[in-house]
Coordinates of C-alpha atoms in Angstrom, one line a residue:
M1 CA 85.3 -201.7 59.8
K2 CA 85.7 -203.5 63.2
H3 CA 82.0 -204.3 63.4
A4 CA 81.3 -204.5 59.6
S5 CA 79.9 -207.7 58.1
L6 CA 82.1 -210.1 56.2
S7 CA 80.6 -209.0 52.8
V8 CA 81.5 -205.4 53.5
K9 CA 85.0 -206.3 54.4
I10 CA 85.5 -208.4 51.2
V11 CA 84.1 -205.7 49.0
A12 CA 86.1 -203.0 50.7
V13 CA 89.4 -205.0 50.3
V14 CA 88.8 -205.8 46.6
I15 CA 87.7 -202.3 45.8
G16 CA 90.6 -200.7 47.7
V17 CA 93.4 -202.8 46.2
S18 CA 92.0 -202.5 42.7
S19 CA 91.7 -198.7 43.0
L20 CA 95.2 -198.5 44.2
I21 CA 96.6 -200.5 41.3
L22 CA 94.5 -198.5 38.8
A23 CA 95.7 -195.2 40.3
L24 CA 99.4 -196.2 40.1
I25 CA 99.0 -197.3 36.5
L26 CA 97.3 -194.1 35.5
L27 CA 99.8 -191.9 37.3
N28 CA 102.8 -193.6 35.7
N29 CA 101.3 -193.4 32.2
Y30 CA 100.3 -189.8 32.7
L31 CA 103.7 -188.6 34.0
A32 CA 105.6 -190.3 31.3
A33 CA 103.3 -189.1 28.5
R34 CA 103.2 -185.6 29.9
Q35 CA 107.0 -185.3 30.0
L36 CA 107.2 -186.4 26.3
M37 CA 104.4 -184.1 25.2
V38 CA 105.9 -181.1 27.0
Q39 CA 109.2 -181.6 25.3
Q40 CA 107.6 -181.9 21.9
A41 CA 105.4 -178.8 22.6
E42 CA 108.4 -176.8 23.7
E43 CA 110.2 -177.5 20.5
H44 CA 107.1 -176.7 18.4
I45 CA 106.4 -173.4 20.2
R46 CA 110.1 -172.4 19.9
C47 CA 109.9 -173.1 16.1
R48 CA 106.8 -170.9 15.7
G49 CA 108.4 -168.1 17.7
R50 CA 111.5 -168.3 15.5
E51 CA 109.2 -168.1 12.4
V52 CA 107.8 -164.8 13.7
V53 CA 111.3 -163.4 14.2
L54 CA 112.4 -164.5 10.7
Q55 CA 109.3 -163.1 9.0
L56 CA 109.8 -159.8 10.9
S57 CA 113.5 -159.7 9.9
N58 CA 112.7 -160.2 6.3
V59 CA 110.7 -156.9 6.4
I60 CA 112.8 -154.9 8.9
K61 CA 116.3 -155.5 7.6
P62 CA 115.7 -154.1 4.1
I63 CA 114.1 -151.0 5.6
E64 CA 117.1 -150.5 8.0
Q65 CA 119.5 -151.0 5.2
S66 CA 117.7 -148.4 2.9
V67 CA 117.9 -145.8 5.7
K68 CA 121.5 -146.5 6.4
N69 CA 122.4 -146.3 2.7
I70 CA 120.8 -142.9 2.4
A71 CA 122.6 -141.7 5.5
L72 CA 125.9 -142.9 4.0
T73 CA 125.0 -141.2 0.6
L74 CA 124.4 -137.9 2.4
E75 CA 127.7 -138.2 4.2
G76 CA 129.7 -139.1 1.1
S77 CA 129.1 -136.1 -1.2
P78 CA 126.9 -133.0 -1.2
L79 CA 123.6 -133.4 -3.1
S80 CA 121.4 -130.8 -4.6
R81 CA 118.0 -129.9 -3.2
D82 CA 116.2 -131.8 -5.9
E83 CA 118.4 -134.9 -5.4
I84 CA 117.8 -134.9 -1.7
T85 CA 114.1 -134.5 -2.2
A86 CA 114.0 -137.3 -4.7
L87 CA 115.7 -139.9 -2.3
P88 CA 112.7 -140.4 0.1
E89 CA 110.2 -140.3 -2.7
R90 CA 112.0 -143.2 -4.5
V91 CA 112.3 -145.3 -1.4
V92 CA 108.6 -144.9 -0.5
A93 CA 107.5 -145.6 -4.1
N94 CA 109.6 -148.8 -4.4
N95 CA 109.1 -150.2 -0.9
P96 CA 105.5 -151.0 0.0
D97 CA 106.4 -151.7 3.6
V98 CA 107.6 -148.1 4.1
F99 CA 104.7 -145.6 4.8
A100 CA 106.8 -142.4 4.8
M101 CA 110.5 -141.2 4.8
A102 CA 112.1 -138.0 5.8
I103 CA 115.6 -136.4 5.6
A104 CA 115.7 -133.8 8.3
F105 CA 118.7 -131.5 8.5
E106 CA 120.1 -129.6 11.5
P107 CA 119.0 -125.9 11.8
Y108 CA 120.6 -124.1 8.9
G109 CA 122.4 -127.3 8.2
F110 CA 121.5 -127.5 4.5
D111 CA 121.0 -123.8 3.7
A112 CA 122.5 -121.0 5.9
Q113 CA 119.4 -119.0 5.1
Q114 CA 116.9 -121.7 5.9
H115 CA 116.1 -122.7 9.5
Y116 CA 114.2 -125.9 8.6
F117 CA 114.9 -128.3 5.8
A118 CA 113.3 -131.7 6.0
P119 CA 111.8 -133.1 2.7
Y120 CA 109.1 -135.7 3.6
S121 CA 107.5 -138.3 1.3
Y122 CA 104.5 -140.3 2.3
R123 CA 102.0 -142.7 0.9
S124 CA 98.5 -141.1 0.6
A125 CA 95.2 -142.9 1.1
K126 CA 94.9 -143.4 -2.7
G127 CA 98.3 -145.2 -2.7
D128 CA 100.3 -142.6 -4.5
V129 CA 103.4 -140.9 -3.1
Q130 CA 103.0 -137.3 -1.9
N131 CA 105.8 -134.9 -0.9
T132 CA 105.9 -132.1 1.6
M133 CA 108.4 -130.2 3.8
L134 CA 108.5 -130.7 7.5
G135 CA 109.3 -127.9 10.0
G136 CA 107.8 -124.7 11.3
D137 CA 106.7 -123.0 14.4
D138 CA 104.0 -125.6 14.8
Y139 CA 106.3 -128.5 14.2
R140 CA 109.8 -128.2 15.6
Y141 CA 111.1 -131.5 14.5
F142 CA 114.4 -130.9 16.3
T143 CA 112.5 -131.6 19.6
M144 CA 110.9 -134.9 18.4
D145 CA 111.9 -138.3 19.8
W146 CA 112.7 -139.6 16.3
Y147 CA 115.2 -136.8 15.9
L148 CA 116.6 -136.5 19.4
L149 CA 117.2 -140.3 20.1
P150 CA 119.6 -141.0 17.2
K151 CA 121.2 -137.6 17.7
E152 CA 122.0 -138.2 21.4
L153 CA 122.8 -142.0 21.0
H154 CA 124.9 -141.5 17.8
H155 CA 123.5 -144.6 16.2
P156 CA 120.2 -145.7 14.4
V157 CA 117.2 -146.4 16.7
W158 CA 113.6 -147.7 16.4
T159 CA 111.2 -145.4 18.2
E160 CA 108.4 -146.5 20.5
P161 CA 105.2 -147.3 18.6
Y162 CA 102.7 -144.4 18.2
F163 CA 99.3 -143.9 16.5
D164 CA 99.7 -141.7 13.5
D165 CA 96.6 -139.3 13.7
G166 CA 95.9 -137.5 10.5
G167 CA 98.5 -139.5 8.5
G168 CA 98.5 -143.2 8.2
E169 CA 95.7 -143.6 10.8
A170 CA 97.5 -146.7 12.1
L171 CA 99.9 -147.9 14.7
M172 CA 103.4 -146.8 13.5
T173 CA 107.1 -147.0 14.4
T174 CA 110.0 -145.0 13.0
Y175 CA 113.5 -146.1 12.2
A176 CA 115.9 -143.1 12.4
A177 CA 119.6 -143.0 11.6
P178 CA 121.9 -140.0 12.0
F179 CA 124.3 -138.8 9.3
Y180 CA 127.4 -136.6 9.8
R181 CA 129.6 -134.3 7.8
L182 CA 133.0 -132.8 8.5
K183 CA 132.9 -129.3 9.8
D184 CA 136.2 -127.6 10.5
G185 CA 137.8 -131.1 10.5
V186 CA 135.3 -132.4 13.1
R187 CA 132.7 -135.0 12.3
T188 CA 129.5 -133.2 13.1
L189 CA 125.8 -134.2 13.0
A190 CA 124.2 -133.0 9.9
G191 CA 120.7 -134.5 10.3
V192 CA 118.6 -137.6 10.6
V193 CA 117.1 -140.0 8.0
T194 CA 113.8 -141.7 9.0
A195 CA 111.5 -144.4 7.7
D196 CA 107.9 -144.7 9.1
V197 CA 106.6 -148.2 9.1
S198 CA 103.0 -149.2 9.7
L199 CA 102.6 -152.0 12.3
D200 CA 99.4 -153.3 10.8
W201 CA 101.2 -156.0 8.9
L202 CA 103.0 -157.1 12.1
Q203 CA 99.7 -157.2 14.0
K204 CA 98.0 -159.2 11.3
E205 CA 101.0 -161.5 11.0
V206 CA 101.1 -162.1 14.8
S207 CA 97.3 -162.4 15.2
S208 CA 97.1 -164.9 12.3
L209 CA 99.6 -167.2 14.0
K210 CA 97.8 -170.3 15.0
L211 CA 99.3 -172.5 17.6
Y212 CA 97.1 -175.4 18.5
Q213 CA 93.5 -174.3 18.6
H214 CA 93.6 -171.3 20.9
G215 CA 97.3 -170.3 21.1
Y216 CA 98.4 -166.8 20.2
A217 CA 101.4 -164.5 20.1
L218 CA 102.1 -161.0 21.4
V219 CA 104.8 -158.4 20.7
L220 CA 106.3 -155.9 23.2
S221 CA 108.3 -152.7 22.5
R222 CA 111.5 -151.8 24.3
N223 CA 109.5 -150.2 27.1
G224 CA 107.1 -153.1 27.4
T225 CA 104.3 -151.5 25.4
Y226 CA 101.9 -154.0 23.8
I227 CA 102.2 -153.7 20.0
S228 CA 100.2 -156.8 19.3
H229 CA 97.9 -158.8 21.7
P230 CA 94.5 -160.6 21.3
V231 CA 93.1 -158.3 24.1
T232 CA 92.9 -155.3 21.7
H233 CA 92.5 -152.6 24.3
Y234 CA 96.0 -153.5 25.6
I235 CA 97.6 -152.4 22.3
Y236 CA 99.4 -149.1 22.7
N237 CA 97.3 -148.4 25.8
E238 CA 99.1 -150.6 28.3
T239 CA 102.5 -152.0 29.0
I240 CA 103.2 -155.4 30.5
F241 CA 104.3 -153.6 33.6
S242 CA 101.2 -151.5 34.0
V243 CA 99.0 -154.7 33.6
A244 CA 101.2 -156.6 36.1
E245 CA 101.0 -153.7 38.6
A246 CA 97.2 -153.6 38.2
L247 CA 96.9 -157.3 38.7
G248 CA 99.6 -157.5 41.4
D249 CA 101.3 -160.2 39.3
Q250 CA 105.0 -160.2 40.1
P251 CA 105.8 -163.1 37.8
L252 CA 104.3 -161.2 34.9
W253 CA 106.5 -158.2 35.8
N254 CA 109.6 -160.5 35.8
L255 CA 108.6 -161.9 32.4
G256 CA 108.3 -158.4 31.0
R257 CA 111.7 -157.5 32.4
A258 CA 113.3 -160.5 30.8
M259 CA 111.6 -159.8 27.4
I260 CA 112.8 -156.2 27.1
D261 CA 116.3 -157.2 28.3
G262 CA 116.5 -159.3 25.1
K263 CA 116.4 -162.7 26.8
S264 CA 114.8 -165.9 25.6
G265 CA 113.0 -168.5 27.7
F266 CA 110.3 -171.1 28.1
L267 CA 107.9 -171.1 31.1
E268 CA 104.4 -172.0 32.3
R269 CA 101.8 -169.4 33.4
N270 CA 98.2 -168.4 33.0
S271 CA 97.4 -166.3 29.9
L272 CA 96.0 -162.8 30.3
R273 CA 93.3 -163.3 27.6
D274 CA 91.4 -166.1 29.3
N275 CA 93.4 -167.0 32.4
V276 CA 94.1 -170.4 31.1
A277 CA 97.3 -172.3 32.1
S278 CA 99.7 -172.0 29.1
F279 CA 103.2 -172.7 27.9
V280 CA 105.1 -169.5 27.0
F281 CA 108.1 -169.0 24.8
Y282 CA 109.7 -165.6 24.5
T283 CA 112.6 -164.3 22.3
P284 CA 113.9 -161.0 21.1
L285 CA 113.0 -159.4 17.7
P286 CA 115.5 -157.8 15.3
I287 CA 114.1 -154.4 16.4
D288 CA 116.3 -153.3 19.4
G289 CA 114.5 -154.1 22.6
W290 CA 111.4 -155.5 21.0
S291 CA 110.4 -159.0 21.9
V292 CA 107.8 -161.7 20.9
A293 CA 106.1 -164.2 23.1
V294 CA 104.1 -167.3 21.9
L295 CA 101.5 -168.9 24.2
A296 CA 99.9 -172.3 23.8
P297 CA 97.1 -173.5 26.2
L298 CA 98.3 -176.3 28.5
H299 CA 95.2 -178.4 28.1
E300 CA 95.6 -178.3 24.3
V301 CA 99.2 -179.3 24.4
L302 CA 98.4 -182.2 26.7
A303 CA 95.2 -183.1 24.9
D304 CA 96.7 -186.4 23.7
V305 CA 98.0 -187.2 27.2
Y306 CA 94.5 -186.6 28.6
Q307 CA 93.0 -188.8 25.9
L308 CA 95.5 -191.6 26.7
T309 CA 94.7 -191.2 30.4
R310 CA 91.0 -191.4 29.7
N311 CA 91.3 -194.5 27.6
T312 CA 93.4 -196.2 30.2
L313 CA 90.9 -195.1 32.8
L314 CA 88.0 -196.5 30.8
I315 CA 89.8 -199.8 30.4
G316 CA 90.6 -199.9 34.1
V317 CA 87.1 -199.0 35.0
A318 CA 85.8 -201.8 32.8
G319 CA 88.1 -204.3 34.4
F320 CA 87.2 -202.9 37.8
A321 CA 83.5 -203.3 37.0
L322 CA 84.1 -207.0 36.0
L323 CA 86.0 -207.6 39.2
A324 CA 83.4 -205.9 41.3
L325 CA 80.6 -207.9 39.6
A326 CA 82.4 -211.2 40.3
T327 CA 82.8 -210.2 43.9
L328 CA 79.2 -209.1 44.3
L329 CA 77.9 -212.3 42.7
S330 CA 79.9 -214.4 45.1
I331 CA 78.3 -212.7 48.1
R332 CA 74.9 -211.8 46.7
R333 CA 73.1 -214.3 48.9
V334 CA 74.6 -212.5 51.9
V335 CA 73.8 -209.0 50.9
R336 CA 70.7 -209.6 48.7
P337 CA 68.2 -208.0 51.2
I338 CA 70.4 -204.9 51.4
Q339 CA 70.7 -204.8 47.6
D340 CA 66.9 -204.9 47.2
L341 CA 66.4 -202.1 49.7
S342 CA 69.2 -200.1 48.0
S343 CA 67.6 -200.5 44.6
A344 CA 64.3 -199.3 45.9
A345 CA 66.0 -196.4 47.5
L346 CA 67.7 -195.4 44.3
T347 CA 64.4 -195.6 42.4
I348 CA 62.9 -193.3 45.0
A349 CA 65.9 -190.9 44.7
G350 CA 65.4 -190.9 40.9
G351 CA 61.9 -189.5 41.3
D352 CA 59.7 -192.5 41.5
L353 CA 58.1 -191.9 44.9
D354 CA 55.6 -194.7 44.3
A355 CA 58.2 -197.4 44.0
E356 CA 57.4 -200.6 46.0
L357 CA 59.7 -201.3 48.9
P358 CA 60.8 -204.9 49.7
Q359 CA 59.0 -206.6 52.5
F360 CA 61.0 -208.1 55.3
Q361 CA 59.4 -210.3 58.0
S362 CA 62.4 -210.1 60.3
G363 CA 62.5 -207.6 63.1
D364 CA 66.3 -207.0 62.9
E365 CA 68.1 -203.9 61.6
I366 CA 67.1 -204.7 58.0
G367 CA 63.4 -204.7 58.9
Q368 CA 63.7 -201.5 60.9
L369 CA 65.6 -199.8 58.0
A370 CA 62.9 -200.9 55.6
E371 CA 60.2 -199.4 57.8
S372 CA 62.1 -196.2 58.1
F373 CA 62.4 -196.0 54.3
R374 CA 58.6 -196.5 54.0
S375 CA 57.9 -193.6 56.4
M376 CA 60.4 -191.4 54.6
Q377 CA 58.8 -192.3 51.2
S378 CA 55.4 -191.2 52.3
A379 CA 56.6 -188.0 53.9
L380 CA 58.8 -187.1 51.0
G381 CA 56.0 -187.6 48.5
H382 CA 53.7 -185.1 50.3
Y383 CA 56.6 -182.6 50.8
I384 CA 57.7 -182.7 47.1
I385 CA 54.1 -182.1 45.8
D386 CA 53.7 -179.1 48.1
L387 CA 57.1 -177.8 47.3
K388 CA 56.7 -178.1 43.5
E389 CA 53.5 -176.2 43.5
T390 CA 54.7 -173.4 45.7
T391 CA 58.1 -173.1 43.9
A392 CA 56.7 -173.2 40.4
H393 CA 54.1 -170.5 41.2
N394 CA 56.6 -168.2 43.0
E395 CA 59.4 -168.6 40.4
R396 CA 57.1 -167.9 37.5
I397 CA 55.9 -164.6 39.0
D398 CA 59.3 -163.5 40.3
S399 CA 61.1 -164.4 37.1
E400 CA 58.7 -162.5 34.9
L401 CA 58.7 -159.4 37.0
R402 CA 62.5 -159.5 37.5
I403 CA 63.2 -159.9 33.8
A404 CA 60.7 -157.2 32.8
R405 CA 62.1 -154.7 35.4
D406 CA 65.7 -155.4 34.3
I407 CA 64.8 -154.9 30.7
Q408 CA 62.9 -151.7 31.4
M409 CA 65.3 -150.0 33.9
G410 CA 68.6 -151.4 32.5
I411 CA 68.3 -149.6 29.1
L412 CA 67.3 -146.2 30.4
P413 CA 69.9 -143.5 31.1
K414 CA 70.2 -143.1 34.9
L415 CA 73.3 -141.0 35.5
F416 CA 72.7 -137.3 36.2
P417 CA 73.9 -134.8 35.4
A418 CA 74.0 -136.6 32.0
F419 CA 76.3 -134.3 30.1
P420 CA 78.2 -132.1 32.7
E421 CA 80.5 -130.9 30.0
H422 CA 77.6 -129.1 28.2
D423 CA 76.5 -125.8 29.8
E424 CA 74.0 -125.0 27.1
F425 CA 71.3 -127.3 28.6
E426 CA 70.2 -129.4 31.5
V427 CA 68.2 -132.6 31.2
F428 CA 66.8 -134.7 34.0
A429 CA 64.4 -137.6 34.0
S430 CA 62.8 -140.2 36.4
L431 CA 60.7 -143.3 36.1
Q432 CA 58.7 -144.7 39.0
S433 CA 57.5 -148.2 38.2
A434 CA 54.1 -149.3 39.4
R435 CA 53.7 -152.6 41.2
E436 CA 53.0 -154.3 37.9
I437 CA 55.8 -153.8 35.3
G438 CA 54.7 -151.3 32.6
G439 CA 56.1 -149.9 29.4
D440 CA 57.0 -146.3 30.0
L441 CA 60.3 -145.1 28.5
Y442 CA 62.4 -142.0 28.1
D443 CA 65.7 -141.3 26.4
F444 CA 68.0 -138.5 25.3
F445 CA 71.1 -138.4 23.2
F446 CA 73.1 -136.3 20.8
I447 CA 72.4 -136.8 17.1
D448 CA 75.4 -134.7 16.2
E449 CA 77.4 -131.9 17.9
R450 CA 74.6 -129.3 17.5
H451 CA 71.4 -131.4 17.7
F452 CA 70.1 -133.1 20.8
C453 CA 67.1 -135.5 20.9
F454 CA 64.9 -136.2 23.8
L455 CA 61.7 -138.2 24.1
V456 CA 59.1 -139.8 26.4
G457 CA 56.8 -142.7 25.5
D458 CA 54.2 -145.1 27.0
V459 CA 53.6 -148.6 25.7
S460 CA 50.1 -150.1 25.8
G461 CA 49.4 -152.9 28.3
K462 CA 51.4 -154.1 31.2
G463 CA 53.8 -156.9 32.2
V464 CA 56.6 -158.5 30.3
P465 CA 55.2 -157.8 26.8
A466 CA 55.0 -154.1 27.4
A467 CA 58.6 -154.1 28.8
L468 CA 59.9 -155.9 25.7
F469 CA 57.9 -153.7 23.4
M470 CA 59.4 -150.6 25.2
A471 CA 62.9 -152.0 24.7
V472 CA 62.4 -152.5 21.0
T473 CA 60.9 -149.0 20.6
K474 CA 63.7 -147.3 22.4
T475 CA 66.3 -149.2 20.3
L476 CA 64.5 -148.4 17.0
I477 CA 64.3 -144.7 17.8
K478 CA 68.0 -144.4 18.5
V479 CA 69.0 -146.3 15.4
V480 CA 66.6 -144.4 13.1
A481 CA 67.6 -141.0 14.6
E482 CA 71.2 -141.6 13.5
R483 CA 69.9 -141.6 9.9
E484 CA 66.9 -139.4 10.0
G485 CA 67.3 -135.8 11.4
Q486 CA 63.6 -134.8 11.6
P487 CA 61.2 -136.0 14.3
H488 CA 58.3 -136.8 12.0
R489 CA 60.6 -138.9 9.8
I490 CA 61.8 -140.8 12.8
L491 CA 58.3 -141.5 14.1
E492 CA 57.2 -142.6 10.6
K493 CA 60.1 -145.1 10.3
V494 CA 59.6 -146.4 13.8
N495 CA 55.9 -146.8 13.3
N496 CA 56.4 -148.9 10.1
D497 CA 58.9 -151.1 11.9
L498 CA 56.8 -151.6 14.9
S499 CA 53.6 -152.3 13.0
E500 CA 55.2 -155.0 10.8
D501 CA 54.2 -158.5 12.0
N502 CA 52.6 -156.9 15.2
E503 CA 50.2 -159.7 15.8
S504 CA 49.7 -158.7 19.4
C505 CA 48.4 -155.3 18.2
M506 CA 50.5 -153.4 20.8
F507 CA 51.2 -149.7 20.3
V508 CA 53.1 -146.9 21.9
T509 CA 52.5 -143.2 22.4
L510 CA 55.5 -141.0 21.8
F511 CA 56.6 -137.4 22.0
L512 CA 60.0 -136.8 20.3
A513 CA 61.8 -133.5 20.1
I514 CA 65.1 -132.4 18.5
I515 CA 66.7 -129.0 19.6
N516 CA 69.4 -127.0 17.9
L517 CA 71.6 -126.1 20.8
E518 CA 73.0 -123.1 19.0
T519 CA 69.7 -121.4 18.2
G520 CA 67.2 -123.0 20.6
E521 CA 65.0 -124.1 17.7
V522 CA 62.9 -127.2 18.6
Q523 CA 61.3 -129.5 16.1
Y524 CA 58.9 -132.1 17.5
S525 CA 56.3 -134.7 16.6
N526 CA 53.7 -136.4 18.7
A527 CA 52.3 -139.9 18.2
G528 CA 49.2 -139.8 20.5
H529 CA 51.1 -138.7 23.6
P530 CA 50.0 -136.1 26.2
P531 CA 51.4 -132.8 25.0
P532 CA 54.4 -131.5 27.0
V533 CA 54.3 -128.3 29.0
L534 CA 56.6 -125.3 28.2
V535 CA 57.6 -123.5 31.4
T536 CA 58.7 -119.9 30.8
A537 CA 59.5 -117.1 33.3
E538 CA 55.9 -115.9 33.1
H539 CA 53.7 -119.1 32.9
A540 CA 53.5 -122.8 32.0
T541 CA 51.7 -123.6 28.7
P542 CA 50.9 -127.0 27.1
I543 CA 52.1 -127.3 23.6
A544 CA 49.2 -127.6 21.1
S545 CA 48.5 -131.3 20.4
T546 CA 48.6 -132.5 16.8
N547 CA 46.1 -135.3 17.6
E548 CA 48.0 -137.8 15.5
P549 CA 47.8 -141.6 15.8
V550 CA 49.8 -143.8 18.2
A551 CA 52.8 -145.7 16.8
G552 CA 52.9 -149.4 16.0
A553 CA 49.2 -149.9 15.4
F554 CA 49.0 -149.2 11.6
P555 CA 51.7 -148.9 9.0
Q556 CA 52.3 -145.9 6.6
I557 CA 51.1 -143.2 8.9
H558 CA 52.4 -139.7 8.2
Y559 CA 53.3 -137.5 11.1
T560 CA 53.6 -133.7 11.1
C561 CA 56.5 -131.7 12.5
G562 CA 55.9 -128.8 14.8
S563 CA 58.5 -126.2 15.7
M564 CA 59.2 -123.5 18.3
T565 CA 62.2 -121.6 19.6
M566 CA 63.1 -121.9 23.3
A567 CA 64.6 -118.9 25.0
P568 CA 67.4 -119.4 27.6
G569 CA 65.9 -120.4 30.9
E570 CA 62.8 -122.0 29.5
T571 CA 62.0 -125.6 30.3
L572 CA 60.1 -128.3 28.3
V573 CA 58.4 -130.8 30.6
L574 CA 57.5 -134.2 29.1
Y575 CA 55.4 -136.8 31.1
T576 CA 53.2 -139.8 30.7
D577 CA 49.6 -140.1 31.8
G578 CA 50.8 -141.9 35.0
V579 CA 51.3 -138.4 36.4
T580 CA 48.0 -136.7 35.6
E581 CA 46.0 -139.9 36.2
A582 CA 47.6 -140.7 39.6
M583 CA 44.7 -141.3 42.1
D584 CA 44.3 -140.6 45.8
P585 CA 42.5 -143.0 48.2
E586 CA 39.2 -141.3 47.2
M587 CA 39.9 -142.2 43.5
Q588 CA 40.4 -138.5 42.5
L589 CA 42.8 -137.8 39.7
Y590 CA 45.9 -135.6 40.0
S591 CA 44.7 -133.9 36.7
D592 CA 46.3 -131.7 34.1
A593 CA 45.1 -128.6 35.8
R594 CA 47.0 -129.5 39.0
L595 CA 50.1 -130.2 37.0
I596 CA 50.0 -126.8 35.1
A597 CA 49.4 -125.0 38.4
L598 CA 52.4 -126.6 40.0
L599 CA 54.6 -125.9 37.0
N600 CA 53.6 -122.2 37.0
S601 CA 55.1 -122.0 40.5
L602 CA 58.4 -123.7 39.4
S603 CA 59.3 -121.3 36.5
R604 CA 62.7 -120.4 38.1
Q605 CA 63.6 -124.0 39.0
S606 CA 66.2 -126.2 37.3
A607 CA 65.2 -129.3 35.3
S608 CA 66.1 -131.6 38.2
Q609 CA 64.2 -129.5 40.7
I610 CA 61.1 -129.5 38.5
V611 CA 61.1 -133.3 38.2
Q612 CA 61.7 -133.8 41.9
S613 CA 59.0 -131.3 42.8
V614 CA 56.4 -132.9 40.5
N615 CA 57.2 -136.4 41.9
S616 CA 56.9 -135.0 45.5
S617 CA 53.6 -133.4 44.6
V618 CA 52.2 -136.6 43.2
T619 CA 53.4 -138.6 46.2
E620 CA 51.8 -136.2 48.6
F621 CA 48.6 -136.2 46.5
V622 CA 48.1 -140.0 46.4
R623 CA 48.7 -140.2 50.2
G624 CA 49.9 -143.8 50.1
A625 CA 47.3 -145.1 47.6
E626 CA 48.5 -148.0 45.4
Q627 CA 50.2 -146.8 42.2
S628 CA 48.3 -148.0 39.2
D629 CA 50.6 -146.9 36.4
D630 CA 54.3 -145.9 35.8
I631 CA 55.1 -142.3 36.5
T632 CA 57.6 -140.9 34.0
L633 CA 58.9 -137.3 33.8
L634 CA 61.6 -135.7 31.7
A635 CA 62.5 -132.0 31.9
F636 CA 64.8 -130.2 29.4
T637 CA 66.0 -126.7 30.3
Y638 CA 67.6 -124.7 27.5
C639 CA 70.4 -122.5 29.0
G640 CA 71.6 -120.9 25.7
Q641 CA 75.2 -120.8 24.4
P642 CA 78.0 -120.1 26.9
T643 CA 79.4 -116.5 26.8
E644 CA 82.7 -117.7 25.4
A645 CA 80.9 -119.4 22.5
K646 CA 78.8 -116.3 21.7
E647 CA 81.8 -114.0 21.7
S648 CA 83.8 -116.3 19.5

């Protein structure tokens, strides 16, 4: 500021001192309010965490006590078979939080003639209590964790959570307590009493916990397994340690270690759900080794602090504006020419390129600056006009083509081999887009374990509308195919849906086939599409066309269903008219006859080789001529059932 004018120095001093005072006030208020809010938030979060622990204790403790009471009863006096069988049934019937209970005896521990004896009562899907007996060559319960852990540790334990397939169909945990009897004067293990508890209630309780607006809670087992977490794929699939390892997050690892060690604490870190800075309180649960953590986003906890800071800032800015205004008014005569020029420059910057610049008669720096602005204004106006026209034109074209191509290509299956685990068939497809986006489509998918659907279609028209119509058609086919198992029914439903409110009068040609992979029987329907070609070991033959209307033009069209049986090694080739109507530089068509002749020579080739050979043949034929339509091919080769499947 050595060579700055007096007005600049005055304004700079006033603004600088005012800004410093305002910053100090804001900083002091923010730090004091933040400390107070953090203390209040910590106490609030701790209370919510203790609420979760208390709620869990109210459910867990009665279950633990019931299991221990049964274990003591079994140790106290011998019970008959019926009395032992009735014990778990009564507990399950009278305790809605217990899904199942078992009393499992040691081998030959109940009856010297009976290797397994483990009466088991569980709650069926209808809600009534069912009884069965565990144990057998296919279920050696002596080797299960729920039996071995209390046996080896000599005290009751909670098992790690597990998903109960075929039973409760839910995330479960088991409380198991050993019971003993005197044998030759020695207290010997007689068996284990268990209670299976569904964790659905725990997950619902934890997920329903609302802490501020976006706070949440999570629960870990003794090994760090996620039992409840808002990121649902973590539950039972990840531990806090595996997530920490994948993220390279050592503080998260340390947090998990502290939680499973039964410690309590309060800290600040980013949440895994949305990577937002949060306060975290963790504390142990009444299940040994389990722990709960409660998180509250930092910005929500400090929302009142931020609001107070904003209000103070607004007041300060208002005062600052008044001070600046008074200062500017006092020196306006000195800086008026610069202000006028600055106002004009701001107007130009706001988009008004025709704004009038102030006139200065002096030849000093102000006059030279005004002349420079005038030259810039003129040049900028011409440049912006040219730039707007060019940019708008290019962006419109690029955006439409990019969106259409993304829609068209993004929804088509592109990974081959598509189903490597299935040896009974091979499917391969390709789509070569023309310079202008079109509406070709193909798809293939399983309807059920035995039936496989494949199709090819061609939407009328070009550009973005065709690409969007193609996407709608493909989606409709897949949705309808899940409900309708016959090709003609699928096409009828899709045709009715497409023709409804079809003001643009667009339509699509479709060939759709469904094959029974066990028998090779193929059912198909054709909506105005070129008939596919069946390639056998002897020859290639087009399938007879049904000459039925295209889909989407008129409602309530009935399609017929053709059928045939493919032998192992035969291939069905589906294509769009972009193949047979491809033109060379002399405007000659590739033609159906040329395609049939080529396929006759490919009778021993795989599906992928057939598609690649046809594409290569078309490319060689057109000899670099501009492509006028999309070229789409799909080849399906039926290989028959594997030898093992046939023998079985």
